[in-house]
Amino acid sequence: MTSQKVRIAKAIQSYQNHFFIIDNTDYMHLLLLYFFVGKPFQE
């Protein structure tokens, strides 16, 4: 669980670096989509 949170944190940093140009609203949609859609399938 802890290592999963670390991987998520690293993924967020990576996404921030790659999608910094994208509008904040679009980025927030991607982030919410990642947490609410991707996380349940990982567990």
Protein backbone atom coordinates (compact mmCIF):
# COMPACT_ATOMS: atom_id res chain seq x y z
CA MET A 1 0.00 0.00 0.00
CA THR A 2 2.79 2.40 0.92
CA SER A 3 4.86 1.53 -2.14
CA GLN A 4 1.73 2.02 -4.25
CA LYS A 5 1.33 5.55 -2.87
CA VAL A 6 4.97 6.25 -3.67
CA ARG A 7 4.45 5.06 -7.24
CA ILE A 8 1.34 7.25 -7.52
CA ALA A 9 3.29 10.25 -6.22
CA LYS A 10 6.07 9.64 -8.75
CA ALA A 11 3.49 9.25 -11.51
CA ILE A 12 1.90 12.57 -10.52
CA GLN A 13 5.30 14.30 -10.66
CA SER A 14 5.90 12.75 -14.07
CA TYR A 15 2.49 13.90 -15.32
CA GLN A 16 3.14 17.40 -13.96
CA ASN A 17 6.37 17.55 -15.95
CA HIS A 18 4.86 16.28 -19.19
CA PHE A 19 1.49 18.03 -19.09
CA PHE A 20 2.51 21.33 -17.53
CA ILE A 21 1.55 23.11 -20.77
CA ILE A 22 -2.00 21.78 -20.63
CA ASP A 23 -4.64 24.00 -19.04
CA ASN A 24 -5.13 23.36 -15.33
CA THR A 25 -8.75 22.32 -15.82
CA ASP A 26 -7.82 19.62 -18.33
CA TYR A 27 -5.01 18.44 -16.05
CA MET A 28 -7.40 18.19 -13.12
CA HIS A 29 -9.79 16.13 -15.23
CA LEU A 30 -6.95 13.76 -16.12
CA LEU A 31 -5.94 13.51 -12.47
CA LEU A 32 -9.49 12.80 -11.27
CA LEU A 33 -9.94 10.27 -14.06
CA TYR A 34 -6.69 8.55 -13.01
CA PHE A 35 -7.71 8.28 -9.36
CA PHE A 36 -11.38 7.37 -9.75
CA VAL A 37 -11.05 5.07 -12.76
CA GLY A 38 -7.51 3.69 -12.54
CA LYS A 39 -7.21 3.10 -8.80
CA PRO A 40 -10.16 0.67 -8.34
CA PHE A 41 -8.82 -1.55 -11.12
CA GLN A 42 -5.38 -1.69 -9.50
CA GLU A 43 -6.89 -3.05 -6.28
